[in-house]
């Protein structure tokens, strides 16, 4: 989940432990000042009565790690990101201190926090079907007579491959989040938990020297078979049962990840361990040369205006983050389209997709560039007469494709300076492709430079047609070329021209939001862009008159213009 998406939060649901009154009072004051809704529930209570899935929700836990784990249990099935405020004692998960609550929330609601996706573990056994963020532990059952045998034996399999027999106190299957306490107690490794999606088998006080911790992927199916009675606990006992001989436990990575909000006010992971466990690994005051800022702070620094940072370069960073954040709800809603038969229901989903993506992008831009104008197909058309910069946005280019479950749709975000596009980002949610460019500084696809083709023969070229109302371009050029394709997204058409996937592009008519970002990307890749007569294409905000566009790799342009002139009737402008 992209942290920028948090900028559109509508409401906060707080899970509150006892003795968190002061922190709750601060949270209530903060939400009231900002006009946000706040609902509170006690630890262990369900949020069904206060949660509205149509609203963008941020979960907050006020308590220690136990409260945080209850938050994960409550929020992660609903895909709600959560911020942990530590009002407990020894906390590794809830790492925002109460005095920093307001500042951490301000950072989050400005879209400047990061979201760390945490792997969970799903456990099935007789009498247990549970998901944990930390671990499952299989241990010997304490005997009634304290002098009796205190050992259990377990057979372990990974995807039906026999791992071995674990004889001793037991074992744990932990996530990277849960590796800290378990591994420390068993002399195993501690995993850095940020976006780490592995599982770890940790032997607990084994009687065999050859048994070592094992790391597996979350897709691995682990089977643990008991040879005698054993105790099973998930997340320290939130699910618990006693197993008998021959019982089988299945553990694998859970489908749902836990989304943990991290701000620059959080203690670092290793700092938290060092402080709270009293390690002497390093001095309390870490020299600046050895210290790294948390991701959220580094991200915040990268988009904060200063004398050394170019506005357009900052805009590229913001546009990239905003487009990727907007891509998340589009992917989620796109996955629902194909299963819907009723046309009006599909229309509702497309409308919601447009709305959510537009809101995320415009909110992020206004947070970072409050003096800039915004011009969006779905939202604001206010130009802002005093601004030299205007953002031009199409939150969903390829609406028809989206409505029919077709993956060829995109998000287009451009910055226009003094009437000319100077920065463009086109993001393709279904393929995770990102095209980006700055005028005069080159163009990239997923970080790699791209460029147009060098073909100059029409009969060797592949063309893309955009809007072609009567099919004239298609019928006239299809036989003369190697083919004419129509993708349904003007922004994508220009990106594919820029990356060499096509040699030329034709659009009977264009709108500023469709092509502003693509113009920058295509030009920086070496494309030639004109109208149907060969005059340079002139970008503008006028939507009342037809504006045709012919784009090519440059070397093919004369042949295109000649063939176009011969085949297309004169049309009124």
Coordinates of C-alpha atoms in Angstrom, one line a residue:
X1 CA 0.0 0.0 0.0
X2 CA 1.3 3.5 -0.9
X3 CA 1.6 6.0 1.9
X4 CA 0.3 8.7 -0.4
X5 CA -3.1 7.1 -0.4
X6 CA -3.4 8.0 3.3
X7 CA -3.9 11.6 2.4
X8 CA -7.5 10.9 1.6
X9 CA -8.4 9.5 5.0
X10 CA -12.0 10.2 6.0
X11 CA -12.2 8.6 9.4
X12 CA -10.1 7.1 12.2
X13 CA -11.0 4.0 14.2
X14 CA -9.1 3.7 17.4
X15 CA -8.7 0.5 19.4
X16 CA -8.1 1.7 22.9
X17 CA -6.6 -0.2 25.9
X18 CA -7.2 0.8 29.5
X19 CA -4.9 3.5 30.9
X20 CA -4.7 5.3 27.5
X21 CA -7.0 8.2 28.5
X22 CA -4.5 11.0 27.8
X23 CA -3.6 9.7 24.4
X24 CA -7.2 9.2 23.5
X25 CA -7.9 12.8 24.6
X26 CA -5.1 14.1 22.3
X27 CA -6.5 12.0 19.4
X28 CA -10.0 13.3 19.9
X29 CA -8.8 16.9 19.9
X30 CA -6.7 16.3 16.8
X31 CA -9.5 14.8 14.8
X32 CA -12.0 17.5 15.9
X33 CA -9.6 20.2 14.8
X34 CA -9.3 18.7 11.3
X35 CA -12.9 17.7 10.8
X36 CA -12.3 14.0 10.7
X37 CA -14.6 11.4 12.2
X38 CA -13.3 9.4 15.2
X39 CA -14.8 6.1 16.4
X40 CA -13.3 4.2 19.4
X41 CA -13.7 0.6 20.5
X42 CA -12.2 -1.3 23.4
X43 CA -9.6 -4.0 22.9
X44 CA -11.3 -7.2 21.8
X45 CA -14.5 -5.5 20.6
X46 CA -15.7 -5.7 16.9
X47 CA -15.6 -2.6 14.8
X48 CA -18.5 -3.7 12.6
X49 CA -20.9 -1.1 14.0
X50 CA -18.6 1.8 13.3
X51 CA -16.7 0.8 10.1
X52 CA -17.9 2.0 6.7
X53 CA -16.1 0.2 3.9
X54 CA -17.0 3.1 1.5
X55 CA -14.9 5.5 3.5
X56 CA -11.1 5.7 3.6
X57 CA -10.2 4.6 7.1
X58 CA -7.0 4.7 9.2
X59 CA -6.7 2.4 12.2
X60 CA -5.0 3.6 15.3
X61 CA -4.1 1.5 18.4
X62 CA -3.5 3.1 21.8
X63 CA -1.7 0.6 24.0
X64 CA 1.2 -1.7 23.9
X65 CA 2.0 -4.5 21.5
X66 CA -0.9 -6.6 22.7
X67 CA -3.3 -3.9 21.6
X68 CA -1.4 -3.5 18.4
X69 CA -1.8 -7.3 17.7
X70 CA -5.6 -6.9 18.3
X71 CA -5.5 -4.1 15.8
X72 CA -3.9 -6.3 13.2
X73 CA -6.5 -9.0 13.9
X74 CA -9.2 -6.4 13.4
X75 CA -7.9 -4.2 10.6
X76 CA -5.9 -6.4 8.3
X77 CA -8.9 -8.5 7.1
X78 CA -10.4 -5.2 6.0
X79 CA -7.2 -3.9 4.4
X80 CA -7.1 -1.0 6.8
X81 CA -3.6 0.5 7.5
X82 CA -2.8 1.0 11.2
X83 CA -0.7 3.3 13.2
X84 CA 0.5 2.1 16.7
X85 CA 0.8 4.5 19.6
X86 CA 2.7 3.1 22.5
X87 CA 1.1 3.7 25.8
X88 CA 2.4 0.4 27.2
X89 CA 5.9 -0.6 28.3
X90 CA 8.0 -3.0 26.2
X91 CA 6.7 -2.4 22.7
X92 CA 8.4 -3.3 19.4
X93 CA 5.3 -2.9 17.2
X94 CA 3.6 0.3 18.5
X95 CA 6.5 2.7 18.2
X96 CA 5.0 6.2 18.2
X97 CA 5.1 7.8 21.6
X98 CA 2.0 9.7 22.9
X99 CA 3.7 13.0 22.8
X100 CA 4.4 12.6 19.1
X101 CA 0.9 11.5 18.2
X102 CA -0.3 14.7 16.6
X103 CA 2.8 15.2 14.6
X104 CA 2.8 11.6 13.4
X105 CA -0.8 11.9 12.3
X106 CA -0.2 15.2 10.5
X107 CA 2.6 13.5 8.6
X108 CA 0.3 10.6 7.8
X109 CA -2.6 12.7 6.6
X110 CA -0.3 14.7 4.4
X111 CA 0.6 11.5 2.6
X112 CA 4.2 11.6 3.8
X113 CA 4.2 8.4 5.9
X114 CA 5.3 5.0 4.5
X115 CA 3.2 1.8 4.7
X116 CA 5.1 -1.3 5.6
X117 CA 3.4 -4.5 4.5
X118 CA 3.8 -7.3 7.1
X119 CA 3.6 -11.0 6.4
X120 CA 1.1 -13.0 8.4
X121 CA 0.9 -16.7 9.0
X122 CA -2.3 -18.8 8.6
X123 CA -2.6 -21.8 10.8
X124 CA -5.0 -24.8 10.6
X125 CA -5.1 -27.6 13.1
X126 CA -7.8 -29.6 14.9
X127 CA -9.9 -27.0 16.6
X128 CA -7.9 -24.0 15.2
X129 CA -8.3 -21.9 12.1
X130 CA -6.4 -18.7 12.8
X131 CA -4.1 -16.0 11.4
X132 CA -1.3 -14.5 13.3
X133 CA 1.1 -11.5 12.8
X134 CA 3.8 -12.9 15.0
X135 CA 4.1 -16.7 15.3
X136 CA 2.6 -20.1 16.1
X137 CA 4.3 -22.2 18.8
X138 CA 4.1 -25.9 19.3
X139 CA 5.4 -26.9 22.7
X140 CA 5.5 -29.7 25.2
X141 CA 2.6 -29.8 27.6
X142 CA 3.9 -29.4 31.2
X143 CA 3.5 -32.7 33.0
X144 CA 1.4 -33.0 36.1
X145 CA 4.4 -34.5 37.9
X146 CA 7.3 -31.9 37.7
X147 CA 9.9 -34.7 37.5
X148 CA 8.3 -36.4 34.4
X149 CA 9.6 -36.0 30.9
X150 CA 9.3 -32.4 29.5
X151 CA 10.1 -33.1 25.8
X152 CA 7.9 -33.2 22.7
X153 CA 8.8 -34.7 19.3
X154 CA 7.5 -33.2 16.1
X155 CA 7.9 -34.2 12.4
X156 CA 8.2 -31.3 10.0
X157 CA 7.5 -31.2 6.3
X158 CA 7.9 -28.4 3.8
X159 CA 5.8 -28.9 0.6
X160 CA 5.8 -32.6 1.4
X161 CA 9.6 -32.8 1.7
X162 CA 10.6 -34.2 5.0
X163 CA 12.6 -31.6 7.0
X164 CA 13.3 -33.7 10.0
X165 CA 12.3 -34.6 13.6
X166 CA 12.3 -31.7 16.2
X167 CA 12.8 -33.1 19.7
X168 CA 12.9 -30.7 22.6
X169 CA 10.8 -28.0 24.0
X170 CA 9.1 -27.5 20.6
X171 CA 9.3 -25.2 17.7
X172 CA 7.9 -21.9 16.4
X173 CA 6.9 -20.8 12.9
X174 CA 7.4 -17.1 13.0
X175 CA 6.9 -14.2 10.6
X176 CA 9.7 -11.5 10.3
X177 CA 7.6 -9.4 12.7
X178 CA 7.4 -12.2 15.3
X179 CA 11.0 -13.3 14.9
X180 CA 12.3 -10.9 17.5
X181 CA 11.0 -12.4 20.7
X182 CA 11.1 -16.0 19.6
X183 CA 14.5 -15.9 18.0
X184 CA 16.0 -14.1 21.0
X185 CA 14.7 -16.7 23.3
X186 CA 16.0 -19.6 21.2
X187 CA 19.3 -18.1 20.0
X188 CA 18.0 -17.8 16.4
X189 CA 18.3 -14.9 13.9
X190 CA 16.2 -11.8 14.1
X191 CA 14.6 -10.8 10.8
X192 CA 14.4 -7.2 9.7
X193 CA 10.6 -7.1 9.3
X194 CA 10.1 -4.2 6.8
X195 CA 8.4 -5.7 3.6
X196 CA 10.0 -9.1 4.5
X197 CA 7.5 -11.8 3.4
X198 CA 9.2 -15.0 4.7
X199 CA 8.4 -17.5 7.3
X200 CA 11.0 -18.9 9.7
X201 CA 11.1 -22.3 11.6
X202 CA 12.8 -21.9 14.9
X203 CA 13.6 -24.9 17.1
X204 CA 13.0 -24.3 20.8
X205 CA 15.7 -25.8 23.0
X206 CA 16.2 -28.8 20.7
X207 CA 18.0 -32.0 21.9
X208 CA 19.7 -32.4 18.5
X209 CA 22.7 -30.4 17.5
X210 CA 21.8 -30.7 13.8
X211 CA 18.5 -28.8 14.0
X212 CA 18.9 -25.2 12.8
X213 CA 16.4 -22.4 12.0
X214 CA 15.1 -22.6 8.5
X215 CA 13.7 -19.8 6.3
X216 CA 11.0 -20.5 3.7
X217 CA 8.8 -18.5 1.3
X218 CA 5.2 -17.6 2.4
X219 CA 3.9 -19.9 -0.4
X220 CA 5.6 -23.0 1.3
X221 CA 3.1 -25.2 3.0
X222 CA 4.6 -26.4 6.3
X223 CA 3.1 -29.5 8.0
X224 CA 3.9 -30.3 11.6
X225 CA 2.8 -33.7 12.8
X226 CA 2.9 -34.5 16.6
X227 CA 4.3 -37.7 17.9
X228 CA 2.8 -37.1 21.3
X229 CA 0.7 -34.5 23.1
X230 CA 1.6 -30.9 22.4
X231 CA 0.3 -27.4 23.0
X232 CA -0.4 -25.1 20.0
X233 CA -0.5 -21.3 20.5
X234 CA -1.0 -18.6 17.8
X235 CA 0.3 -15.1 18.7
X236 CA 0.9 -15.9 22.3
X237 CA -2.4 -17.7 22.9
X238 CA -4.9 -15.6 20.9
X239 CA -5.7 -19.0 19.5
X240 CA -4.9 -22.1 21.6
X241 CA -5.5 -25.8 21.7
X242 CA -4.0 -29.1 23.0
X243 CA -3.0 -31.6 20.3
X244 CA -2.8 -35.3 20.6
X245 CA -0.5 -37.9 19.0
X246 CA -0.8 -37.8 15.2
X247 CA -2.5 -34.5 14.9
X248 CA -1.4 -32.3 12.0
X249 CA -0.8 -28.5 11.8
X250 CA -0.7 -26.7 8.5
X251 CA 1.0 -23.3 8.3
X252 CA 1.6 -21.1 5.3
X253 CA 1.8 -17.4 4.6
X254 CA -1.6 -15.7 4.9
X255 CA -3.1 -14.0 1.9
X256 CA -3.9 -10.8 3.7
X257 CA -0.9 -8.7 4.7
X258 CA -1.0 -6.3 7.7
X259 CA -0.4 -2.7 6.7
X260 CA 1.7 -0.9 9.3
X261 CA 2.0 2.9 9.0
X262 CA 5.5 4.2 9.7
X263 CA 6.3 7.9 10.2
X264 CA 9.5 9.8 10.9
X265 CA 8.4 9.9 14.6
X266 CA 8.7 6.1 15.0
X267 CA 11.6 4.5 16.7
X268 CA 13.7 2.6 14.2
X269 CA 13.5 -1.2 14.5
X270 CA 17.0 -1.7 15.7
X271 CA 16.9 1.4 17.9
X272 CA 13.8 0.1 19.6
X273 CA 15.5 -3.3 20.3
X274 CA 18.6 -1.6 21.5
X275 CA 16.8 0.8 23.9
X276 CA 14.2 -1.6 25.2
X277 CA 16.4 -4.6 25.7
X278 CA 19.4 -2.7 27.0
X279 CA 21.7 -4.0 24.3
X280 CA 25.2 -2.4 24.2
X281 CA 25.6 -2.9 20.5
X282 CA 26.0 0.8 20.0
X283 CA 26.0 4.1 21.9
X284 CA 22.7 5.8 22.6
X285 CA 23.8 8.7 20.4
X286 CA 24.5 7.2 17.0
X287 CA 27.0 9.3 14.9
X288 CA 25.3 11.0 12.0
X289 CA 27.6 9.1 9.5
X290 CA 26.1 5.8 10.8
X291 CA 22.5 6.9 11.1
X292 CA 20.0 6.7 8.3
X293 CA 16.6 8.5 8.3
X294 CA 13.5 6.3 8.3
X295 CA 11.9 5.9 4.9
X296 CA 9.1 8.3 5.6
X297 CA 11.5 11.0 6.7
X298 CA 13.7 10.5 3.6
X299 CA 10.6 10.6 1.4
X300 CA 9.5 13.7 3.2
X301 CA 12.8 15.3 2.6
X302 CA 12.8 14.4 -1.1
X303 CA 9.6 16.4 -1.7
X304 CA 10.1 19.3 0.6
X305 CA 10.8 22.6 -1.1
X306 CA 14.2 24.0 -0.6
X307 CA 16.6 26.3 -2.5
X308 CA 18.5 23.4 -4.0
X309 CA 15.5 21.3 -5.3
X310 CA 14.1 22.0 -8.7
X311 CA 10.3 22.3 -8.8
X312 CA 9.9 20.1 -11.8
X313 CA 12.1 17.3 -10.3
X314 CA 10.1 17.5 -7.0
X315 CA 6.9 17.3 -9.1
X316 CA 8.1 14.1 -10.8
X317 CA 8.6 12.5 -7.4
X318 CA 5.2 13.6 -6.2
X319 CA 3.5 12.6 -9.5
X320 CA 5.0 9.1 -9.4
X321 CA 4.0 8.5 -5.8
X322 CA 0.5 9.9 -6.4
X323 CA 0.0 7.8 -9.6
X324 CA 1.1 4.6 -7.9
X325 CA -1.2 5.3 -4.9
X326 CA -4.1 5.9 -7.2
X327 CA -3.4 2.7 -9.0
X328 CA -4.2 0.6 -5.9
X329 CA -8.0 1.3 -5.8
X330 CA -8.1 1.0 -9.6
X331 CA -6.7 -2.5 -9.5
X332 CA -9.0 -3.4 -6.6
X333 CA -12.1 -2.1 -8.5
X334 CA -11.0 -3.5 -11.9
X335 CA -10.9 -6.9 -10.4
X336 CA -14.7 -6.6 -9.6
X337 CA -15.8 -5.6 -13.1
X338 CA -15.7 -8.9 -14.9
X339 CA -17.9 -10.6 -12.3
X340 CA -20.7 -8.0 -12.7
X341 CA -23.4 -8.6 -15.3
X342 CA -25.6 -5.5 -14.7
X343 CA -24.5 -2.5 -16.8
X344 CA -25.6 0.0 -14.2
X345 CA -23.5 -1.7 -11.5
X346 CA -20.4 -1.6 -13.8
X347 CA -21.0 2.1 -14.4
X348 CA -21.1 2.6 -10.6
X349 CA -17.7 0.9 -10.2
X350 CA -16.2 3.0 -13.0
X351 CA -17.5 6.1 -11.5
X352 CA -16.1 5.1 -8.1
X353 CA -12.7 4.3 -9.7
X354 CA -12.6 7.7 -11.4
X355 CA -13.5 9.4 -8.1
X356 CA -11.1 7.6 -5.9
X357 CA -8.1 7.9 -8.2
X358 CA -8.8 11.6 -8.9
X359 CA -9.2 12.4 -5.2
X360 CA -5.9 10.7 -4.2
X361 CA -3.9 12.5 -7.0
X362 CA -5.4 15.9 -6.4
X363 CA -5.1 15.7 -2.6
X364 CA -1.5 14.7 -2.8
X365 CA -0.7 17.5 -5.3
X366 CA -2.5 20.2 -3.2
X367 CA -0.7 19.0 -0.1
X368 CA 2.7 19.5 -1.7
X369 CA 2.0 22.3 -4.1
X370 CA -0.8 24.4 -2.7
X371 CA -0.1 27.3 -5.0
X372 CA -0.3 25.3 -8.2
X373 CA -3.5 25.1 -10.3
X374 CA -5.1 21.7 -11.0
X375 CA -6.9 20.7 -14.2
X376 CA -8.5 17.3 -14.1
X377 CA -10.9 15.4 -16.4
X378 CA -12.9 14.1 -13.4
X379 CA -12.4 16.8 -10.9
X380 CA -11.3 20.5 -10.7
X381 CA -11.0 22.6 -13.8
X382 CA -9.9 25.7 -11.9
X383 CA -6.8 27.1 -13.7
X384 CA -5.5 29.5 -11.1
X385 CA -4.6 32.8 -12.9
X386 CA -1.7 33.6 -10.6
X387 CA 0.1 30.3 -10.9
X388 CA 2.9 29.5 -13.5
X389 CA 2.2 25.8 -13.0
X390 CA -0.8 23.8 -13.8
X391 CA -1.2 20.0 -13.1
X392 CA -3.1 18.2 -15.8
X393 CA -4.6 14.9 -14.7
X394 CA -6.5 12.0 -16.2
X395 CA -7.1 9.6 -13.3
X396 CA -8.4 6.9 -15.6
X397 CA -7.5 7.0 -19.2
X398 CA -9.2 4.1 -21.0
X399 CA -12.5 4.1 -19.2
X400 CA -14.2 1.8 -21.7
X401 CA -11.4 -0.8 -21.3
X402 CA -11.7 -0.6 -17.6
X403 CA -15.4 -1.1 -17.7
X404 CA -15.0 -4.3 -19.7
X405 CA -12.2 -5.8 -17.6
X406 CA -9.5 -4.9 -20.2
X407 CA -6.1 -4.1 -18.6
X408 CA -5.2 -1.4 -21.1
X409 CA -6.0 1.6 -19.0
X410 CA -3.6 4.1 -17.4
X411 CA -3.2 7.1 -15.1
X412 CA -1.8 10.3 -16.6
X413 CA -0.3 13.1 -14.5
X414 CA 1.5 16.1 -16.1
X415 CA 2.9 19.4 -15.0
X416 CA 2.5 22.4 -17.4
X417 CA 4.7 25.4 -16.9
X418 CA 3.7 28.6 -18.7
X419 CA 1.4 26.7 -21.0
X420 CA 3.9 24.0 -22.0
X421 CA 4.0 20.4 -20.6
X422 CA 7.4 20.0 -18.8
X423 CA 6.9 16.8 -16.8
X424 CA 4.8 13.7 -17.4
X425 CA 4.1 10.4 -15.6
X426 CA 1.9 7.6 -17.1
X427 CA 1.3 4.6 -14.8
X428 CA -0.2 1.3 -15.9
X429 CA -1.8 -0.3 -12.8
X430 CA -2.3 -3.8 -14.3
X431 CA 1.3 -4.2 -15.5
X432 CA 2.9 -1.9 -12.9
X433 CA 4.7 -0.1 -15.8
X434 CA 5.8 3.5 -15.1
X435 CA 6.7 5.9 -17.9
X436 CA 8.2 9.2 -16.8
X437 CA 10.0 12.2 -18.3
X438 CA 11.1 15.7 -17.8
X439 CA 11.5 18.1 -20.7
X440 CA 15.2 18.3 -21.6
X441 CA 16.2 15.6 -19.2
X442 CA 15.2 12.3 -20.9
X443 CA 12.5 9.7 -20.4
X444 CA 12.4 6.3 -18.6
X445 CA 10.3 3.2 -18.4
X446 CA 10.6 1.6 -15.0
X447 CA 13.9 3.4 -14.5
X448 CA 15.4 2.4 -17.9
X449 CA 15.9 4.9 -20.8
X450 CA 13.7 4.4 -23.8
X451 CA 13.6 5.7 -27.4
X452 CA 11.6 5.5 -30.6
X453 CA 12.3 3.2 -33.5
X454 CA 14.2 4.3 -36.7
X455 CA 11.9 2.7 -39.4
X456 CA 11.2 4.9 -42.4
X457 CA 9.2 2.6 -44.6
X458 CA 5.4 2.6 -44.1
X459 CA 5.0 -1.1 -45.2
X460 CA 7.4 -2.2 -42.4
X461 CA 5.7 -0.1 -39.7
X462 CA 3.2 -0.8 -36.9
X463 CA 0.7 2.0 -36.3
X464 CA -1.6 2.8 -33.4
X465 CA -4.9 4.5 -33.9
X466 CA -6.6 6.4 -31.2
X467 CA -10.1 8.0 -31.7
X468 CA -11.0 7.4 -35.3
X469 CA -14.8 7.9 -35.4
X470 CA -15.5 6.7 -38.9
X471 CA -12.6 4.3 -39.3
X472 CA -11.0 6.3 -42.1
X473 CA -7.5 6.1 -40.7
X474 CA -7.8 2.3 -40.1
X475 CA -9.1 1.5 -43.5
X476 CA -6.6 3.7 -45.3
X477 CA -3.5 2.6 -43.5
X478 CA -4.2 -1.0 -42.6
X479 CA -3.1 -2.5 -46.0
X480 CA -0.2 0.0 -46.4
X481 CA 1.4 -0.9 -43.1
X482 CA 2.1 -4.0 -41.0
X483 CA -1.1 -3.3 -39.1
X484 CA -3.0 -0.7 -37.2
X485 CA -3.9 -1.3 -33.6
X486 CA -6.3 0.5 -31.3
X487 CA -5.6 0.2 -27.6
X488 CA -8.1 2.6 -26.1
X489 CA -5.8 4.9 -24.1
X490 CA -4.3 8.0 -25.6
X491 CA -1.7 8.2 -22.9
X492 CA -0.6 4.6 -23.5
X493 CA -0.5 5.2 -27.2
X494 CA 2.1 7.9 -26.8
X495 CA 4.1 5.8 -24.3
X496 CA 4.2 2.9 -26.7
X497 CA 5.4 5.2 -29.5
X498 CA 8.1 6.5 -27.1
X499 CA 9.2 3.0 -26.2
X500 CA 9.4 1.6 -29.7
X501 CA 6.3 -0.6 -29.5
X502 CA 4.8 1.3 -32.3
X503 CA 6.2 3.5 -35.1
X504 CA 3.4 6.0 -35.3
X505 CA 0.2 7.2 -33.5
X506 CA -2.9 8.9 -34.9
X507 CA -5.6 10.7 -32.8
X508 CA -8.5 12.3 -34.6
X509 CA -9.1 14.5 -31.6
X510 CA -7.3 15.1 -28.3
X511 CA -8.0 16.6 -24.9
X512 CA -5.4 18.1 -22.7
X513 CA -5.8 15.5 -19.9
X514 CA -5.4 12.6 -22.4
X515 CA -2.1 13.7 -23.9
X516 CA -0.3 16.2 -21.6
X517 CA 2.0 13.6 -19.9
X518 CA 2.3 11.5 -23.1
X519 CA 3.6 14.6 -25.0
X520 CA 6.5 15.0 -22.7
X521 CA 7.3 11.3 -22.7
X522 CA 7.1 11.0 -26.5
X523 CA 9.1 14.1 -27.3
X524 CA 11.9 13.2 -24.9
X525 CA 12.0 9.7 -26.5
X526 CA 12.7 11.4 -29.9
X527 CA 9.2 11.4 -31.4
X528 CA 7.9 14.0 -33.9
X529 CA 4.4 15.3 -33.0
X530 CA 2.3 17.4 -35.5
X531 CA -1.2 18.0 -36.6
X532 CA -2.6 16.3 -39.7
X533 CA -1.0 19.0 -41.9
X534 CA 2.5 18.6 -40.5
X535 CA 2.5 21.7 -38.3
X536 CA 3.9 21.2 -34.8
X537 CA 1.4 20.0 -32.4
X538 CA 0.4 22.8 -30.1
X539 CA -0.8 21.9 -26.6
X540 CA -3.6 23.9 -25.2
X541 CA -6.5 23.8 -22.7
X542 CA -9.2 24.6 -25.3
X543 CA -11.7 21.7 -25.4
X544 CA -14.2 23.3 -27.8
X545 CA -12.4 22.6 -31.0
X546 CA -11.0 19.4 -32.6
X547 CA -7.3 19.0 -32.1
X548 CA -5.8 16.1 -34.2
X549 CA -2.4 14.6 -33.4
X550 CA 0.0 12.6 -35.6
X551 CA 3.0 11.2 -33.8
X552 CA 5.8 9.2 -35.2
X553 CA 9.4 8.1 -34.7
X554 CA 10.4 11.1 -37.0
X555 CA 11.9 9.2 -39.9
X556 CA 8.5 7.8 -40.9
X557 CA 6.7 11.2 -40.7
X558 CA 7.0 12.3 -44.3
X559 CA 5.5 9.1 -45.6
X560 CA 2.7 9.3 -43.0
X561 CA 1.8 12.9 -44.0
X562 CA 1.8 12.0 -47.7
X563 CA -0.4 9.0 -47.2
X564 CA -2.6 10.9 -44.8
X565 CA -3.1 13.7 -47.2
X566 CA -4.0 11.3 -50.0
X567 CA -6.5 9.3 -47.9
X568 CA -8.2 11.5 -45.5
X569 CA -10.8 14.1 -46.7
X570 CA -10.4 17.6 -45.5
X571 CA -12.1 18.2 -42.2
X572 CA -13.2 21.3 -40.5
X573 CA -11.2 22.5 -37.6

